């Protein structure tokens, strides 16, 4: 039995065991970026068998199903399934449901190794197009509440210092096509160990990311301070470990909650 078939069987079993009633009004979140958003954190057995309470995942058929890791398994642009691991969406979704009481629908469509140029609206590979089309499918079931973005390792290595302008263009067009002019966007910093020259990592985290969050309206960023790498003996590997992904998900949730609260207060 293939790994994908196993995930499908487990998802169906979960539905049968108590999640059969699909909500008809979700809070939808789009999760995009490269490998740390796709998830490279180690999976525990329970992650692949237990659905996250109150959290749903848009599947390959454009239908919500109970969220079971790895959450990037239905990405239309992902690398091989065996690479997909624990990502920040697991903890993010859990917290958002727990603290709002709302059903959460995640659209996870990340691609390991991708760089910001590949996410431009006019790029031929379709990363941007698929993010839009899959989110539009999800919006049949609810409303878009936020976009989580974790990407930049490839651009640190490429020294893409015009990153803020490229990101701003992408988000502007994304909001336009999704008819979500002011939807909150949260960016994550990259890991702080020496997987690339320290001065380049520091420039990206300390200058590029903050500048990006300033020029993009209703945009914030979360810190990578204290987040540990997956492989203790592989300093050149840029991937977060499981605990770091959990903490990153918590930080995303705190940022989104603050932005949603602020937007609500301003509209009153």
mmCIF file of C-alpha atoms in Angstrom:
data_model
loop_
_atom_site.group_PDB
_atom_site.id
_atom_site.type_symbol
_atom_site.label_atom_id
_atom_site.label_comp_id
_atom_site.label_asym_id
_atom_site.label_seq_id
_atom_site.Cartn_x
_atom_site.Cartn_y
_atom_site.Cartn_z
ATOM 1 C CA UNK A 1 0.000 0.000 0.000
ATOM 2 C CA UNK A 2 1.451 3.386 -0.994
ATOM 3 C CA UNK A 3 2.003 6.090 1.591
ATOM 4 C CA UNK A 4 -0.537 8.367 -0.095
ATOM 5 C CA UNK A 5 -3.167 5.611 -0.021
ATOM 6 C CA UNK A 6 -2.468 5.048 3.672
ATOM 7 C CA UNK A 7 -3.063 8.764 4.388
ATOM 8 C CA UNK A 8 -6.342 8.659 2.454
ATOM 9 C CA UNK A 9 -7.535 5.561 4.346
ATOM 10 C CA UNK A 10 -6.632 7.139 7.685
ATOM 11 C CA UNK A 11 -8.469 10.337 6.765
ATOM 12 C CA UNK A 12 -11.586 8.393 5.853
ATOM 13 C CA UNK A 13 -11.379 6.392 9.091
ATOM 14 C CA UNK A 14 -11.136 9.626 11.045
ATOM 15 C CA UNK A 15 -14.244 10.965 9.363
ATOM 16 C CA UNK A 16 -16.095 7.753 10.185
ATOM 17 C CA UNK A 17 -14.980 7.858 13.808
ATOM 18 C CA UNK A 18 -16.562 11.175 14.610
ATOM 19 C CA UNK A 19 -15.748 13.975 12.209
ATOM 20 C CA UNK A 20 -18.436 13.293 9.620
ATOM 21 C CA UNK A 21 -20.234 16.626 10.057
ATOM 22 C CA UNK A 22 -18.319 19.106 7.932
ATOM 23 C CA UNK A 23 -18.878 22.750 8.930
ATOM 24 C CA UNK A 24 -20.199 25.064 6.243
ATOM 25 C CA UNK A 25 -18.543 28.263 7.469
ATOM 26 C CA UNK A 26 -14.783 28.008 7.953
ATOM 27 C CA UNK A 27 -12.067 30.491 8.801
ATOM 28 C CA UNK A 28 -9.695 29.887 5.885
ATOM 29 C CA UNK A 29 -5.916 30.331 6.036
ATOM 30 C CA UNK A 30 -3.443 30.034 3.161
ATOM 31 C CA UNK A 31 0.004 28.630 4.048
ATOM 32 C CA UNK A 32 2.657 29.044 1.357
ATOM 33 C CA UNK A 33 6.441 29.286 0.992
ATOM 34 C CA UNK A 34 9.290 26.829 0.815
ATOM 35 C CA UNK A 35 10.455 23.803 2.813
ATOM 36 C CA UNK A 36 9.977 25.090 6.351
ATOM 37 C CA UNK A 37 6.362 25.861 5.482
ATOM 38 C CA UNK A 38 5.990 22.549 3.669
ATOM 39 C CA UNK A 39 7.333 20.997 6.865
ATOM 40 C CA UNK A 40 10.529 19.092 7.458
ATOM 41 C CA UNK A 41 10.046 18.502 11.188
ATOM 42 C CA UNK A 42 10.047 14.831 12.236
ATOM 43 C CA UNK A 43 6.584 13.275 12.432
ATOM 44 C CA UNK A 44 5.455 11.222 15.403
ATOM 45 C CA UNK A 45 3.124 8.264 14.877
ATOM 46 C CA UNK A 46 0.126 10.108 16.322
ATOM 47 C CA UNK A 47 0.600 12.976 13.865
ATOM 48 C CA UNK A 48 -0.297 10.753 10.929
ATOM 49 C CA UNK A 49 -3.241 9.021 12.610
ATOM 50 C CA UNK A 50 -4.951 11.652 14.768
ATOM 51 C CA UNK A 51 -6.868 14.584 13.306
ATOM 52 C CA UNK A 52 -6.276 18.011 14.830
ATOM 53 C CA UNK A 53 -9.476 18.931 16.641
ATOM 54 C CA UNK A 54 -11.432 21.660 14.890
ATOM 55 C CA UNK A 55 -8.949 21.883 12.024
ATOM 56 C CA UNK A 56 -9.567 20.834 8.440
ATOM 57 C CA UNK A 57 -7.345 20.570 5.383
ATOM 58 C CA UNK A 58 -8.278 21.250 1.765
ATOM 59 C CA UNK A 59 -7.605 17.969 -0.023
ATOM 60 C CA UNK A 60 -6.645 17.196 -3.615
ATOM 61 C CA UNK A 61 -10.291 17.284 -4.689
ATOM 62 C CA UNK A 62 -10.857 20.745 -3.225
ATOM 63 C CA UNK A 63 -12.882 19.364 -0.313
ATOM 64 C CA UNK A 64 -12.244 19.929 3.427
ATOM 65 C CA UNK A 65 -11.164 16.849 5.362
ATOM 66 C CA UNK A 66 -9.988 16.487 8.988
ATOM 67 C CA UNK A 67 -6.410 17.783 9.200
ATOM 68 C CA UNK A 68 -3.874 14.991 9.623
ATOM 69 C CA UNK A 69 -0.139 15.585 9.130
ATOM 70 C CA UNK A 70 1.744 16.049 6.947
ATOM 71 C CA UNK A 71 -0.316 19.062 6.017
ATOM 72 C CA UNK A 72 1.545 19.715 2.760
ATOM 73 C CA UNK A 73 0.597 16.336 1.315
ATOM 74 C CA UNK A 74 -2.029 17.830 -1.003
ATOM 75 C CA UNK A 75 0.172 20.640 -2.280
ATOM 76 C CA UNK A 76 0.018 20.723 -6.064
ATOM 77 C CA UNK A 77 3.654 21.852 -6.230
ATOM 78 C CA UNK A 78 5.323 19.826 -3.461
ATOM 79 C CA UNK A 79 8.335 17.579 -3.723
ATOM 80 C CA UNK A 80 7.973 13.858 -3.032
ATOM 81 C CA UNK A 81 5.576 12.881 -0.259
ATOM 82 C CA UNK A 82 8.300 11.237 1.828
ATOM 83 C CA UNK A 83 9.892 14.670 2.410
ATOM 84 C CA UNK A 84 6.757 16.271 3.853
ATOM 85 C CA UNK A 85 6.910 16.551 7.639
ATOM 86 C CA UNK A 86 5.642 18.526 10.603
ATOM 87 C CA UNK A 87 4.965 22.176 9.763
ATOM 88 C CA UNK A 88 3.761 25.270 11.667
ATOM 89 C CA UNK A 89 0.202 24.813 10.436
ATOM 90 C CA UNK A 90 -0.427 22.018 12.934
ATOM 91 C CA UNK A 91 0.040 24.164 16.034
ATOM 92 C CA UNK A 92 -1.314 27.277 14.328
ATOM 93 C CA UNK A 93 -4.586 25.574 13.448
ATOM 94 C CA UNK A 94 -4.900 23.985 16.885
ATOM 95 C CA UNK A 95 -4.487 27.331 18.660
ATOM 96 C CA UNK A 96 -6.763 29.273 16.329
ATOM 97 C CA UNK A 97 -9.579 26.778 16.812
ATOM 98 C CA UNK A 98 -9.030 26.502 20.554
ATOM 99 C CA UNK A 99 -9.077 30.255 21.138
ATOM 100 C CA UNK A 100 -11.751 31.309 18.638
ATOM 101 C CA UNK A 101 -14.023 28.263 18.718
ATOM 102 C CA UNK A 102 -14.184 28.546 14.939
ATOM 103 C CA UNK A 103 -13.609 25.662 12.485
ATOM 104 C CA UNK A 104 -10.304 26.233 10.712
ATOM 105 C CA UNK A 105 -9.648 25.293 7.082
ATOM 106 C CA UNK A 106 -6.006 25.254 5.991
ATOM 107 C CA UNK A 107 -4.868 25.519 2.390
ATOM 108 C CA UNK A 108 -1.252 24.359 2.425
ATOM 109 C CA UNK A 109 0.572 24.698 -0.893
ATOM 110 C CA UNK A 110 4.303 25.043 -0.308
ATOM 111 C CA UNK A 111 7.320 23.982 -2.347
ATOM 112 C CA UNK A 112 10.731 23.167 -0.880
ATOM 113 C CA UNK A 113 13.642 25.078 -2.392
ATOM 114 C CA UNK A 114 11.470 27.685 -4.103
ATOM 115 C CA UNK A 115 12.629 31.281 -4.313
ATOM 116 C CA UNK A 116 10.683 34.529 -4.419
ATOM 117 C CA UNK A 117 11.049 34.947 -8.196
ATOM 118 C CA UNK A 118 9.204 31.655 -8.687
ATOM 119 C CA UNK A 119 6.247 32.983 -6.688
ATOM 120 C CA UNK A 120 5.716 35.999 -8.919
ATOM 121 C CA UNK A 121 2.276 36.183 -10.582
ATOM 122 C CA UNK A 122 3.714 35.976 -14.104
ATOM 123 C CA UNK A 123 6.174 33.131 -13.450
ATOM 124 C CA UNK A 124 5.612 30.104 -15.669
ATOM 125 C CA UNK A 125 5.760 27.369 -13.009
ATOM 126 C CA UNK A 126 2.312 28.106 -11.583
ATOM 127 C CA UNK A 127 3.172 28.385 -7.875
ATOM 128 C CA UNK A 128 1.235 31.640 -7.567
ATOM 129 C CA UNK A 129 -1.580 30.459 -9.818
ATOM 130 C CA UNK A 130 -2.097 27.284 -7.793
ATOM 131 C CA UNK A 131 -2.099 29.192 -4.509
ATOM 132 C CA UNK A 132 -4.881 31.382 -5.857
ATOM 133 C CA UNK A 133 -6.939 28.588 -7.428
ATOM 134 C CA UNK A 134 -6.791 26.324 -4.381
ATOM 135 C CA UNK A 135 -7.722 29.192 -2.076
ATOM 136 C CA UNK A 136 -10.663 30.019 -4.324
ATOM 137 C CA UNK A 137 -11.809 26.409 -3.903
ATOM 138 C CA UNK A 138 -11.559 26.770 -0.126
ATOM 139 C CA UNK A 139 -13.565 30.000 -0.174
ATOM 140 C CA UNK A 140 -16.623 28.005 -1.215
ATOM 141 C CA UNK A 141 -16.638 26.897 2.441
ATOM 142 C CA UNK A 142 -15.736 30.082 4.291
ATOM 143 C CA UNK A 143 -13.830 33.364 4.263
ATOM 144 C CA UNK A 144 -10.114 34.065 4.049
ATOM 145 C CA UNK A 145 -8.729 35.246 7.391
ATOM 146 C CA UNK A 146 -4.989 35.251 6.785
ATOM 147 C CA UNK A 147 -1.930 34.278 4.761
ATOM 148 C CA UNK A 148 1.096 32.675 6.417
ATOM 149 C CA UNK A 149 4.383 32.862 4.526
ATOM 150 C CA UNK A 150 7.637 31.111 5.406
ATOM 151 C CA UNK A 151 10.299 31.365 2.716
ATOM 152 C CA UNK A 152 13.638 32.996 2.119
ATOM 153 C CA UNK A 153 16.422 30.469 2.609
ATOM 154 C CA UNK A 154 16.988 30.176 -1.136
ATOM 155 C CA UNK A 155 16.948 33.952 -1.503
ATOM 156 C CA UNK A 156 19.485 34.388 1.287
ATOM 157 C CA UNK A 157 21.796 32.097 -0.690
ATOM 158 C CA UNK A 158 20.996 34.017 -3.894
ATOM 159 C CA UNK A 159 21.394 37.378 -2.113
ATOM 160 C CA UNK A 160 18.002 38.564 -3.372
ATOM 161 C CA UNK A 161 18.079 41.943 -1.690
ATOM 162 C CA UNK A 162 15.173 43.328 -3.741
ATOM 163 C CA UNK A 163 13.011 40.772 -1.912
ATOM 164 C CA UNK A 164 10.607 43.350 -0.363
ATOM 165 C CA UNK A 165 9.559 44.657 -3.781
ATOM 166 C CA UNK A 166 9.045 41.148 -5.166
ATOM 167 C CA UNK A 167 7.045 40.053 -2.137
ATOM 168 C CA UNK A 168 4.942 43.210 -2.203
ATOM 169 C CA UNK A 169 4.028 42.626 -5.853
ATOM 170 C CA UNK A 170 3.063 39.022 -5.150
ATOM 171 C CA UNK A 171 0.843 39.864 -2.165
ATOM 172 C CA UNK A 172 -0.799 42.769 -3.947
ATOM 173 C CA UNK A 173 -1.836 40.538 -6.840
ATOM 174 C CA UNK A 174 -2.799 37.682 -4.512
ATOM 175 C CA UNK A 175 -5.152 39.957 -2.576
ATOM 176 C CA UNK A 176 -6.573 41.332 -5.798
ATOM 177 C CA UNK A 177 -7.329 37.925 -7.301
ATOM 178 C CA UNK A 178 -8.834 36.645 -4.050
ATOM 179 C CA UNK A 179 -10.865 39.826 -3.527
ATOM 180 C CA UNK A 180 -9.250 40.154 -0.097
ATOM 181 C CA UNK A 181 -7.733 43.626 -0.115
ATOM 182 C CA UNK A 182 -6.804 43.833 3.553
ATOM 183 C CA UNK A 183 -6.331 40.183 4.537
ATOM 184 C CA UNK A 184 -3.566 39.870 7.179
ATOM 185 C CA UNK A 185 -0.217 38.512 6.028
ATOM 186 C CA UNK A 186 2.429 37.144 8.407
ATOM 187 C CA UNK A 187 6.023 36.413 7.378
ATOM 188 C CA UNK A 188 8.402 34.135 9.262
ATOM 189 C CA UNK A 189 12.107 34.795 9.672
ATOM 190 C CA UNK A 190 14.644 32.147 8.641
ATOM 191 C CA UNK A 191 16.729 30.006 10.995
ATOM 192 C CA UNK A 192 19.612 31.751 12.770
ATOM 193 C CA UNK A 193 22.306 29.073 12.739
ATOM 194 C CA UNK A 194 25.112 29.041 10.151
ATOM 195 C CA UNK A 195 23.438 27.275 7.225
ATOM 196 C CA UNK A 196 24.512 30.315 5.159
ATOM 197 C CA UNK A 197 26.949 33.186 5.813
ATOM 198 C CA UNK A 198 25.929 34.786 9.108
ATOM 199 C CA UNK A 199 25.971 38.293 7.673
ATOM 200 C CA UNK A 200 23.480 37.292 4.973
ATOM 201 C CA UNK A 201 21.136 35.575 7.430
ATOM 202 C CA UNK A 202 21.325 38.587 9.745
ATOM 203 C CA UNK A 203 20.623 40.954 6.857
ATOM 204 C CA UNK A 204 17.564 38.979 5.799
ATOM 205 C CA UNK A 205 16.134 38.642 9.317
ATOM 206 C CA UNK A 206 17.131 42.050 10.597
ATOM 207 C CA UNK A 207 16.569 44.228 7.531
ATOM 208 C CA UNK A 208 14.791 42.502 4.639
ATOM 209 C CA UNK A 209 11.947 40.915 6.623
ATOM 210 C CA UNK A 210 11.136 44.032 8.697
ATOM 211 C CA UNK A 211 11.281 46.233 5.587
ATOM 212 C CA UNK A 212 8.972 43.833 3.763
ATOM 213 C CA UNK A 213 6.427 43.927 6.586
ATOM 214 C CA UNK A 214 6.472 47.735 6.488
ATOM 215 C CA UNK A 215 5.888 48.228 2.774
ATOM 216 C CA UNK A 216 3.123 45.615 2.569
ATOM 217 C CA UNK A 217 -0.113 46.901 4.154
ATOM 218 C CA UNK A 218 -1.503 44.871 7.077
ATOM 219 C CA UNK A 219 1.598 42.689 7.249
ATOM 220 C CA UNK A 220 3.600 41.506 10.246
ATOM 221 C CA UNK A 221 6.453 39.116 10.861
ATOM 222 C CA UNK A 222 7.370 36.566 13.496
ATOM 223 C CA UNK A 223 10.809 36.088 14.958
ATOM 224 C CA UNK A 224 12.966 32.976 14.612
ATOM 225 C CA UNK A 225 14.793 33.784 17.845
ATOM 226 C CA UNK A 226 15.542 30.600 19.786
ATOM 227 C CA UNK A 227 14.176 28.210 17.147
ATOM 228 C CA UNK A 228 16.393 25.164 16.861
ATOM 229 C CA UNK A 229 17.497 23.308 13.754
ATOM 230 C CA UNK A 230 16.411 19.777 12.981
ATOM 231 C CA UNK A 231 19.845 18.195 12.605
ATOM 232 C CA UNK A 232 22.313 18.954 15.390
ATOM 233 C CA UNK A 233 25.191 17.562 13.327
ATOM 234 C CA UNK A 234 24.234 19.306 10.068
ATOM 235 C CA UNK A 235 24.689 23.017 10.553
ATOM 236 C CA UNK A 236 24.348 23.654 6.810
ATOM 237 C CA UNK A 237 20.793 22.291 6.810
ATOM 238 C CA UNK A 238 18.274 25.175 7.134
ATOM 239 C CA UNK A 239 15.314 23.185 8.453
ATOM 240 C CA UNK A 240 13.565 23.637 11.784
ATOM 241 C CA UNK A 241 13.023 20.683 14.097
ATOM 242 C CA UNK A 242 9.657 19.580 15.418
ATOM 243 C CA UNK A 243 9.726 21.697 18.597
ATOM 244 C CA UNK A 244 10.734 24.731 16.565
ATOM 245 C CA UNK A 245 7.827 24.166 14.176
ATOM 246 C CA UNK A 246 5.415 23.968 17.095
ATOM 247 C CA UNK A 247 6.753 27.225 18.522
ATOM 248 C CA UNK A 248 6.685 28.849 15.083
ATOM 249 C CA UNK A 249 3.034 27.873 14.710
ATOM 250 C CA UNK A 250 2.301 29.465 18.083
ATOM 251 C CA UNK A 251 4.002 32.675 16.999
ATOM 252 C CA UNK A 252 2.034 32.790 13.778
ATOM 253 C CA UNK A 253 -1.183 32.344 15.755
ATOM 254 C CA UNK A 254 -0.328 35.143 18.173
ATOM 255 C CA UNK A 255 0.491 37.489 15.276
ATOM 256 C CA UNK A 256 -2.700 36.675 13.369
ATOM 257 C CA UNK A 257 -4.873 37.051 16.478
ATOM 258 C CA UNK A 258 -3.387 40.475 17.175
ATOM 259 C CA UNK A 259 -3.955 41.608 13.582
ATOM 260 C CA UNK A 260 -7.525 40.317 13.450
ATOM 261 C CA UNK A 261 -8.291 41.997 16.771
ATOM 262 C CA UNK A 262 -6.811 45.284 15.569
ATOM 263 C CA UNK A 263 -8.743 45.131 12.294
ATOM 264 C CA UNK A 264 -11.957 44.401 14.224
ATOM 265 C CA UNK A 265 -11.440 47.354 16.555
ATOM 266 C CA UNK A 266 -10.690 49.710 13.656
ATOM 267 C CA UNK A 267 -13.902 48.678 11.885
ATOM 268 C CA UNK A 268 -16.114 49.410 14.896
#
